[in-house]
PDB file of C-alpha atoms in Angstrom:
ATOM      1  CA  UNK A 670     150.583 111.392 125.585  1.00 52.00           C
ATOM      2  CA  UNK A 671     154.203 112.427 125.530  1.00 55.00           C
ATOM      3  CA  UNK A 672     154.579 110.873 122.255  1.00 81.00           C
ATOM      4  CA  UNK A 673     151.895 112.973 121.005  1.00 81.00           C
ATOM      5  CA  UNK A 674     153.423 115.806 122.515  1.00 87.00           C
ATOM      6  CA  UNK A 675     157.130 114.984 121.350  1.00 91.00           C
ATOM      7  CA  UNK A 676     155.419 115.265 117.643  1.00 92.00           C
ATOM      8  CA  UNK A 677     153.338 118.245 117.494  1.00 93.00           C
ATOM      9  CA  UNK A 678     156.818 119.816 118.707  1.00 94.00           C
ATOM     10  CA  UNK A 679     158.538 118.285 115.508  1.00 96.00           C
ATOM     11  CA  UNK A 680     155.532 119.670 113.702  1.00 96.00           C
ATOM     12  CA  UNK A 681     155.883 123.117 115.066  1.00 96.00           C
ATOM     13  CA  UNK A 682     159.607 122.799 114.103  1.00 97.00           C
ATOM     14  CA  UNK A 683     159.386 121.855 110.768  1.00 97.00           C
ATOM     15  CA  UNK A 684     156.312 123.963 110.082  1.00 97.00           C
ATOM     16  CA  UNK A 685     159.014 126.721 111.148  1.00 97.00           C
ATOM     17  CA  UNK A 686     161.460 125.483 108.793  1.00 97.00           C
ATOM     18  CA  UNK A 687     159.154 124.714 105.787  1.00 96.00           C
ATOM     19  CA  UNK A 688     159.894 120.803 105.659  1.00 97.00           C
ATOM     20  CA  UNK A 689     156.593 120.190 104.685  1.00 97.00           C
ATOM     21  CA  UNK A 690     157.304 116.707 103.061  1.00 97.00           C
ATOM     22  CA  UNK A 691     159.220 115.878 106.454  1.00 97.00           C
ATOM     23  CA  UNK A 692     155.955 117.455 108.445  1.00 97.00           C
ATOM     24  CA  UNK A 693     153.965 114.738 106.818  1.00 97.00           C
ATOM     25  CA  UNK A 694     155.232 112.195 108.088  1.00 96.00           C
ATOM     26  CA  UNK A 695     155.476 113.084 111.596  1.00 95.00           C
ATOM     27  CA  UNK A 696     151.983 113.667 110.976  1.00 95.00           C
ATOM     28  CA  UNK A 697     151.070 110.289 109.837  1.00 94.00           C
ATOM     29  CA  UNK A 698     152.860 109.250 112.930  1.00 92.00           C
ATOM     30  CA  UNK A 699     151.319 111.712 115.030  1.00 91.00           C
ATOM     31  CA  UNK A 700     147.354 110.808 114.175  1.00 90.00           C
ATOM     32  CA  UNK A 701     147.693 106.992 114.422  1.00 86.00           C
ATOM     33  CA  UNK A 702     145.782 106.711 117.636  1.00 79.00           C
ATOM     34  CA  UNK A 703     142.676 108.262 117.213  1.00 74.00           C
ATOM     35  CA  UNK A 704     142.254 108.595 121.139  1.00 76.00           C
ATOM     36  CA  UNK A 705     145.228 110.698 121.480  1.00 78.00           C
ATOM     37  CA  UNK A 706     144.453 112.591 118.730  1.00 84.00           C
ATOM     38  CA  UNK A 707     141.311 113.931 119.555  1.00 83.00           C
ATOM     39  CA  UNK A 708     143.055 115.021 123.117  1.00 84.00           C
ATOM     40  CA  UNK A 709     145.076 117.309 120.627  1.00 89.00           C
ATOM     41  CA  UNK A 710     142.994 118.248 118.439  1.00 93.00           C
ATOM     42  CA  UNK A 711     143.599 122.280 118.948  1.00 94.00           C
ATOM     43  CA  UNK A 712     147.403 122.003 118.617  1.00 95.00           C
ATOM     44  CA  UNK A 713     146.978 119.945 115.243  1.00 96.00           C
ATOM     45  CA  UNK A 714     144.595 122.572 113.769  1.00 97.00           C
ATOM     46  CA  UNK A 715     147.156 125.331 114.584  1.00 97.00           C
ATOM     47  CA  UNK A 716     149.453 123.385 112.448  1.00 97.00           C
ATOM     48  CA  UNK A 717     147.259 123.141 109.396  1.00 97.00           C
ATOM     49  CA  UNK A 718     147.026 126.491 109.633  1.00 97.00           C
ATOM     50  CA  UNK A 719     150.327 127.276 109.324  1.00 97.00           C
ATOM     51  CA  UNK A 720     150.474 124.985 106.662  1.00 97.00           C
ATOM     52  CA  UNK A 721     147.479 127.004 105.062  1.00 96.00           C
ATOM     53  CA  UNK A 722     149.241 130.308 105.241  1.00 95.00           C
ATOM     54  CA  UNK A 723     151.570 128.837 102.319  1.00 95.00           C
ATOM     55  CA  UNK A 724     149.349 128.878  99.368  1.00 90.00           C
ATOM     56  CA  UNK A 725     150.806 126.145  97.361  1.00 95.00           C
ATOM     57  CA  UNK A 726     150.008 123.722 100.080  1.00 97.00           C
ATOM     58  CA  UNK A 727     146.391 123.646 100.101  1.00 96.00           C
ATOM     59  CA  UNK A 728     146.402 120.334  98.783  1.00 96.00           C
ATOM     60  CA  UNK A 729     148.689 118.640 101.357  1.00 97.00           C
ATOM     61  CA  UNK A 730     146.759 120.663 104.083  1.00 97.00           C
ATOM     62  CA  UNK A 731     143.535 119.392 103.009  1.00 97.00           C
ATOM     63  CA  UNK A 732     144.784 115.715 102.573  1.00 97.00           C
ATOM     64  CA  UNK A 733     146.415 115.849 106.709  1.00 97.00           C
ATOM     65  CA  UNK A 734     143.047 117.501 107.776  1.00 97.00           C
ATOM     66  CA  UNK A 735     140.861 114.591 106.460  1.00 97.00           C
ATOM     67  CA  UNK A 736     142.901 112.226 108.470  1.00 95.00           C
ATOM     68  CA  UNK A 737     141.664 113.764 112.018  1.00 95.00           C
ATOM     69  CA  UNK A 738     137.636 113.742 110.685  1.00 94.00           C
ATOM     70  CA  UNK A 739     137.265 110.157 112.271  1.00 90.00           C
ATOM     71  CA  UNK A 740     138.840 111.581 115.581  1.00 89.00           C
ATOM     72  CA  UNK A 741     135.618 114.104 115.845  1.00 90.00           C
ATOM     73  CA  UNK A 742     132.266 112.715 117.735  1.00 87.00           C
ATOM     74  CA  UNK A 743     130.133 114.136 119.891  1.00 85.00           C
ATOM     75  CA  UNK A 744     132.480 114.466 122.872  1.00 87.00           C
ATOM     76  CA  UNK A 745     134.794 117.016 120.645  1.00 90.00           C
ATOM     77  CA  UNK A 746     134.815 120.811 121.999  1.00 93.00           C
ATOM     78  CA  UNK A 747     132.151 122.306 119.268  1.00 94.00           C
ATOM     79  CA  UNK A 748     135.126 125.042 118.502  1.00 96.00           C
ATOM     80  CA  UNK A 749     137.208 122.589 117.922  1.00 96.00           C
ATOM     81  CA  UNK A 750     134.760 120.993 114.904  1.00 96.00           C
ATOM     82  CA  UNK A 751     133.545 124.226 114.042  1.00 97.00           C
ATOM     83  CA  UNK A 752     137.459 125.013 113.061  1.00 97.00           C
ATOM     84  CA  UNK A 753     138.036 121.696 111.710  1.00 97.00           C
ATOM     85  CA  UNK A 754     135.606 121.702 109.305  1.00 98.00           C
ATOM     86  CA  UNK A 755     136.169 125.392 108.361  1.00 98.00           C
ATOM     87  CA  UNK A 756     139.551 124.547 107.113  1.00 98.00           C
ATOM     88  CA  UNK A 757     138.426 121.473 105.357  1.00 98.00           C
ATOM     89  CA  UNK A 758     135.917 123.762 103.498  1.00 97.00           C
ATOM     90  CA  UNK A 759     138.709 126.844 102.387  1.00 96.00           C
ATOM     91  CA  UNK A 760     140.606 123.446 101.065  1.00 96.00           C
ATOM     92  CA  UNK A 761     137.309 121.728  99.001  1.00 97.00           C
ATOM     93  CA  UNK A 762     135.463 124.405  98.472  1.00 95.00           C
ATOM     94  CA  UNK A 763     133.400 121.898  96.461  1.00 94.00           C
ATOM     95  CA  UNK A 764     133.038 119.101  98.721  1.00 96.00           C
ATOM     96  CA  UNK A 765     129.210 119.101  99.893  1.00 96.00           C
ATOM     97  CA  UNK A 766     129.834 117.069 102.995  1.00 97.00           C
ATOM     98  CA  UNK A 767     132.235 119.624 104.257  1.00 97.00           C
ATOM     99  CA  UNK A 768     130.288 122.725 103.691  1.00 97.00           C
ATOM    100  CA  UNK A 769     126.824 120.403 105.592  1.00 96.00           C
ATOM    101  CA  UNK A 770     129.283 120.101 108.455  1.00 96.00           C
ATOM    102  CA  UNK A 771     130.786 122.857 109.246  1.00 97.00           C
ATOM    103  CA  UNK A 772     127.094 124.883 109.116  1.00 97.00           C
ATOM    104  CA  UNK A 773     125.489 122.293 111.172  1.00 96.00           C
ATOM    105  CA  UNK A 774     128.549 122.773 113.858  1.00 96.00           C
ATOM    106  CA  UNK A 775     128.674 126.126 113.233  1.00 97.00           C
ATOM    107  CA  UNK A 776     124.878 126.886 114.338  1.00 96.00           C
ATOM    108  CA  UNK A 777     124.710 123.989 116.870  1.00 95.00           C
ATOM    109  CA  UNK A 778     127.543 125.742 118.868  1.00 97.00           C
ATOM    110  CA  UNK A 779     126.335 129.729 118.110  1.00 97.00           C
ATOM    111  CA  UNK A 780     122.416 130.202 119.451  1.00 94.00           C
ATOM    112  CA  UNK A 781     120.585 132.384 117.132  1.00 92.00           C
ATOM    113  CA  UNK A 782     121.007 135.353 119.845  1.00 92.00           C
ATOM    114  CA  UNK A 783     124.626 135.485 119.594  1.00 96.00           C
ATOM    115  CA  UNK A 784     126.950 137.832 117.754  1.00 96.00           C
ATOM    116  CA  UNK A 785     129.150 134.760 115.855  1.00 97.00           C
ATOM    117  CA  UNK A 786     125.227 133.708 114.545  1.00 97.00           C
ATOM    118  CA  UNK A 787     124.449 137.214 112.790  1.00 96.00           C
ATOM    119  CA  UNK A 788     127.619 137.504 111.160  1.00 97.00           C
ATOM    120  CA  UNK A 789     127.703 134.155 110.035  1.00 97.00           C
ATOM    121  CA  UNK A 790     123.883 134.585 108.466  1.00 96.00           C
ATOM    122  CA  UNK A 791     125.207 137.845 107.112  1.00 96.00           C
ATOM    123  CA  UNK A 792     128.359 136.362 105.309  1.00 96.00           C
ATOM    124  CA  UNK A 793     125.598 134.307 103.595  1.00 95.00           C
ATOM    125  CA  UNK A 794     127.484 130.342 103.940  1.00 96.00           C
ATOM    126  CA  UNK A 795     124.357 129.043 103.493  1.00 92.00           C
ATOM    127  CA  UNK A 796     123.671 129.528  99.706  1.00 93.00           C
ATOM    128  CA  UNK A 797     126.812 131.091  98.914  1.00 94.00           C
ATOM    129  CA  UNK A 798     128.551 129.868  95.369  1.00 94.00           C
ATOM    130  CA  UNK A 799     131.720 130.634  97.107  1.00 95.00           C
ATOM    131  CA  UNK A 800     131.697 129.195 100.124  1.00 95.00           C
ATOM    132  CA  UNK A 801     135.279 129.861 100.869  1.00 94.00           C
ATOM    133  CA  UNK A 802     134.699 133.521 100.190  1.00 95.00           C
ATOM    134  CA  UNK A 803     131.827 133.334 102.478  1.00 97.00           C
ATOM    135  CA  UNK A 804     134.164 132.055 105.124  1.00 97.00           C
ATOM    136  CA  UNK A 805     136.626 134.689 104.264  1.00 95.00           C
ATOM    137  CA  UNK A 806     133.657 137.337 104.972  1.00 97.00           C
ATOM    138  CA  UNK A 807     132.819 135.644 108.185  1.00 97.00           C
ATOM    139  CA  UNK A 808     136.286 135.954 109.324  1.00 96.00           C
ATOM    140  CA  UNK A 809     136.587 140.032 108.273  1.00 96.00           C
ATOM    141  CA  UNK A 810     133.002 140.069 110.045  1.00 97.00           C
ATOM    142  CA  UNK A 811     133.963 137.987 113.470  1.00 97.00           C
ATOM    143  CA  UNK A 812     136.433 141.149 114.046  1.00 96.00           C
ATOM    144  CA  UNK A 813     133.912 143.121 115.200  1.00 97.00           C
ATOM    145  CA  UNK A 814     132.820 141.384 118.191  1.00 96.00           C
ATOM    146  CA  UNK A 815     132.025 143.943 121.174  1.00 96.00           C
ATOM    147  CA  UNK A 816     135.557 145.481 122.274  1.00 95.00           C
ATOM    148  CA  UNK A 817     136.834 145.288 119.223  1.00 95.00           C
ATOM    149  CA  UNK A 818     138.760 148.565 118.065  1.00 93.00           C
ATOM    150  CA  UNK A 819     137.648 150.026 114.606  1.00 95.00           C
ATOM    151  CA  UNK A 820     138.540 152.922 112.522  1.00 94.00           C
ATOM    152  CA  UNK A 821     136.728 155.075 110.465  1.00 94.00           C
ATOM    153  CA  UNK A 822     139.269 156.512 107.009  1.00 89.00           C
ATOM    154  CA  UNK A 823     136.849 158.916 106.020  1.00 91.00           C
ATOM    155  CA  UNK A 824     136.512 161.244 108.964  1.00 91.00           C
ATOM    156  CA  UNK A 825     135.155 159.789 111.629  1.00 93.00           C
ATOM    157  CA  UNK A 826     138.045 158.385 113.448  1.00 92.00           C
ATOM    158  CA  UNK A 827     139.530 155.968 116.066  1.00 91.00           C
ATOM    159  CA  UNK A 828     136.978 153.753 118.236  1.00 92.00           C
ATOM    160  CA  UNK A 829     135.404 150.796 120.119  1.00 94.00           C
ATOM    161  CA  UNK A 830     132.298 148.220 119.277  1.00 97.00           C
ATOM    162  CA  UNK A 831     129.842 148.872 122.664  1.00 97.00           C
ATOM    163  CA  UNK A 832     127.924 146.027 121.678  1.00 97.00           C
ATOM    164  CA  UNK A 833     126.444 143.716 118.889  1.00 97.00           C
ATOM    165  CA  UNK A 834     122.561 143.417 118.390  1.00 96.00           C
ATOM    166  CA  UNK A 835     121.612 140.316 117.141  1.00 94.00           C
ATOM    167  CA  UNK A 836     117.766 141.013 116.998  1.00 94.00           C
ATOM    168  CA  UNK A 837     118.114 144.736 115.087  1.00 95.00           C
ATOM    169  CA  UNK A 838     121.072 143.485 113.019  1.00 95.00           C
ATOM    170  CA  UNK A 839     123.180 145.974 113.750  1.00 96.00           C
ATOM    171  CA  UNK A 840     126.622 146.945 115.582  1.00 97.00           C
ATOM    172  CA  UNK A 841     126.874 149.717 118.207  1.00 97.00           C
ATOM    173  CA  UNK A 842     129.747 152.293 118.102  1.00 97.00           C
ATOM    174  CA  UNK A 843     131.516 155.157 119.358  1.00 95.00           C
ATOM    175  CA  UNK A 844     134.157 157.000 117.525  1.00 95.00           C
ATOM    176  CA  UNK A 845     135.980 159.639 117.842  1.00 91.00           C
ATOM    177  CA  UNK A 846     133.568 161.856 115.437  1.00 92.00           C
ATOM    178  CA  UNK A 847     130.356 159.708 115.905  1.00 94.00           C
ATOM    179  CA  UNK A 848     129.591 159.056 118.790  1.00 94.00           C
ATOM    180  CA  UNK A 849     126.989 155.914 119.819  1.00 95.00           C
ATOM    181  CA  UNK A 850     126.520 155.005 116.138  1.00 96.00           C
ATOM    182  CA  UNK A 851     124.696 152.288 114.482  1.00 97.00           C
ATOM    183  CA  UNK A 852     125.984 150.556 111.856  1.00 97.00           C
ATOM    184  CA  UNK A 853     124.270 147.837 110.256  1.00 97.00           C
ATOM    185  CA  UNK A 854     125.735 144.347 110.392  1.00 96.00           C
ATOM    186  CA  UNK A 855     126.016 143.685 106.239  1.00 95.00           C
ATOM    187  CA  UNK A 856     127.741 147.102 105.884  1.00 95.00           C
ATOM    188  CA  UNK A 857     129.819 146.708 108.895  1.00 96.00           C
ATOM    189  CA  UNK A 858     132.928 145.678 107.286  1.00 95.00           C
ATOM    190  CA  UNK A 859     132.801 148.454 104.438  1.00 95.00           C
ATOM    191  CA  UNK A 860     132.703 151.358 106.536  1.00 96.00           C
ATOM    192  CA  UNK A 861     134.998 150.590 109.362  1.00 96.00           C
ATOM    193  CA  UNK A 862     138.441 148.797 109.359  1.00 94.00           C
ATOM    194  CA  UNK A 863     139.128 146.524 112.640  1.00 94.00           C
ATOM    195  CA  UNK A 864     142.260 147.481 114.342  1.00 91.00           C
ATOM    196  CA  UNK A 865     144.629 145.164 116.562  1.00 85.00           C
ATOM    197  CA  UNK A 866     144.692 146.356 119.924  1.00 80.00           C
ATOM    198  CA  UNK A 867     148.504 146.878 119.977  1.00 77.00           C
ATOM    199  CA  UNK A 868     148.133 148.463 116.476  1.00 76.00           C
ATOM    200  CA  UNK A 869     149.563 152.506 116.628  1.00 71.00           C
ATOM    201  CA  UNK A 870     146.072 154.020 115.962  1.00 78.00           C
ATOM    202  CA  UNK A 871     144.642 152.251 119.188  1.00 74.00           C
ATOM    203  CA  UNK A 872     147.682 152.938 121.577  1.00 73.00           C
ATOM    204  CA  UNK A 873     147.386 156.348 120.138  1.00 72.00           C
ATOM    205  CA  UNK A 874     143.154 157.081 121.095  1.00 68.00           C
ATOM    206  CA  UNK A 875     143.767 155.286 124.285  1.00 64.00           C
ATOM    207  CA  UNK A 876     146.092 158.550 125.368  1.00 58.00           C
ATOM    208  CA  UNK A 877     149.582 158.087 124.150  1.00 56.00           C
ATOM    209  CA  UNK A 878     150.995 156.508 127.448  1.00 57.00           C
ATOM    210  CA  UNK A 879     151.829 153.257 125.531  1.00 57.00           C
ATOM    211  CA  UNK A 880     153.489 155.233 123.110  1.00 57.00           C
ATOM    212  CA  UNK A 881     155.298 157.215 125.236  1.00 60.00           C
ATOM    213  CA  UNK A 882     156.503 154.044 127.037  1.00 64.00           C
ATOM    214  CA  UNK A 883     157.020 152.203 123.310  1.00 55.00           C
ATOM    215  CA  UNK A 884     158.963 155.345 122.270  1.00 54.00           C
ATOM    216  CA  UNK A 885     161.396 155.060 125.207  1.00 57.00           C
ATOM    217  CA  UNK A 886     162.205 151.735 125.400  1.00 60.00           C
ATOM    218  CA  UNK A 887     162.078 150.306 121.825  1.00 59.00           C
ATOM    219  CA  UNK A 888     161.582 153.604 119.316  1.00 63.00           C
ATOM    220  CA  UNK A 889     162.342 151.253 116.101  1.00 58.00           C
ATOM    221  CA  UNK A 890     159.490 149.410 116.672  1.00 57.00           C
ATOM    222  CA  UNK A 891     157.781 152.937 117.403  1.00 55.00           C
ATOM    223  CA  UNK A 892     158.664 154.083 113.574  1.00 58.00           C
ATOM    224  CA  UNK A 893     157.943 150.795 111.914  1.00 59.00           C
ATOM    225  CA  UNK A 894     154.478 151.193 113.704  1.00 56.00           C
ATOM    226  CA  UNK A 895     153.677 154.375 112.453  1.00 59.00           C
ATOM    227  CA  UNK A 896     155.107 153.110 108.695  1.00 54.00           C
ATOM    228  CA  UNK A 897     152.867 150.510 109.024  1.00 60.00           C
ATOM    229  CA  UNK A 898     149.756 152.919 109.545  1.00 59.00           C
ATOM    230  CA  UNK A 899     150.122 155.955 107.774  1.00 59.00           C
ATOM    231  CA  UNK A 900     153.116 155.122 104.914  1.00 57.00           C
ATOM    232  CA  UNK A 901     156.846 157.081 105.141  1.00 48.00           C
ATOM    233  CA  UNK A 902     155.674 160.760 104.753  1.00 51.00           C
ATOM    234  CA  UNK A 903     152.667 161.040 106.887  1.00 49.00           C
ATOM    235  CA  UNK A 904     153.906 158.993 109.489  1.00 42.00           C
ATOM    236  CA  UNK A 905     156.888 161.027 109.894  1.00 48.00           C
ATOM    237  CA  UNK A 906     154.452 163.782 109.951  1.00 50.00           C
ATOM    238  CA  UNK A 907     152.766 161.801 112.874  1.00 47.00           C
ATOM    239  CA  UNK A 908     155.937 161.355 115.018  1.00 45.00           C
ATOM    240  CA  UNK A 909     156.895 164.832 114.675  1.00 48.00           C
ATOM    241  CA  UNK A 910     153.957 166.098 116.076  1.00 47.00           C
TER     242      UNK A 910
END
């Protein structure tokens, strides 16, 4: 196990650095034991990831995730699979056997009752012709899980998801200017924008104390926040007031 461990560290590393052809390798080295790989499953899917995030290397992504397919059975974590397959499918769209197994995972591990199973019959996987725009959707859609923070650009403001109804289809929140709304599950994600807790629009609704606190101790990261929301002049306009 501290082999393993020694090489997902290289990986991490080189990931860092962008030695992808040097990354390979440690990863041949790192999946020969299928027993130890399967113990680290997680860590190597964060990798791929990162390798993912770097457009031109779908291909190389895709050719290191089919090496740990053989280290999934039926003793994997189901999130684990789910995401294992997931990537495989964004990297062959195409590839049948992919797209069967991350659905069958994917509904084995969500009931039909659960939030993660409405959004992903709403993204349509199923019998889209793009399943990796499907998968995109899910992903936009999973965002808006109960607790998540949302906000409304047309008026209705900052706010929180109460809860998710599988059975009604729908998504229950409360906004600054609409309070206890419904919004249904296939419209979801073109009404509201999902906001990162730490995000300035958040710290803002929840009262200003984090601000207040951001502001003293680290004000640059104050202004790049509010760049980041509202663009140069507004935001300005925001920290003045």
């Amino acid at each position: 196990m501290e082999s393993v461990d020694r090489l997902l560290a290289e990986l991490r590393r080189l990931l860092m650095e962008r030695s992808f052809d040097q990354l390979e390798n440690v990863w041949m080295e790192a999946v020969e034991n299928p027993q130890q790989v399967a113990s680290r499953l997680e860590p190597l899917l964060e990798v791929a990831e990162g390798i993912l995030r770097h457009e031109k290397e779908t291909s190389r992504a895709g050719a290191l995730l089919e090496l740990l397919v053989s280290s999934v059975s039926d003793g994997t974590p189901g999130q684990h699979a789910v995401r294992l397959y997931w990537l495989l499918v964004r990297c062959f769209p195409s590839n049948k056997e992919y797209r069967v197994g991350f659905a069958e995972r994917y509904e084995r591990l969500y009931p039909l009752a659960s939030a993660e199973r409405v959004f992903y019959e709403a993204c349509g996987f199923a019998t889209s012709p793009s399943p990796a725009a499907a998968l995109a959707r899910l992903e936009r859609l999973l965002k808006f899980r109960e607790g998540a923070y949302v906000f409304h650009a047309s008026g209705w403001g900052v706010g929180k998801v109460l809860a998710v109804d599988p059975f009604l289809k729908q998504i229950r929140v409360d906004l600054e200017h609409k309070r206890d709304h419904r919004i249904a599950i296939h419209a979801v994600d073109s009404i509201l924008e999902p906001l990162p807790p730490d995000s300035f629009l958040v710290l803002s609704h929840s009262g200003g104390g984090e601000l207040r606190r951001v502001a003293e101790y680290d004000p640059v990261r104050l202004v790049g926040m509010a760049l980041e929301t509202f663009g140069s002049p507004q935001a300005l306009k925001e920290l003045k007031g």
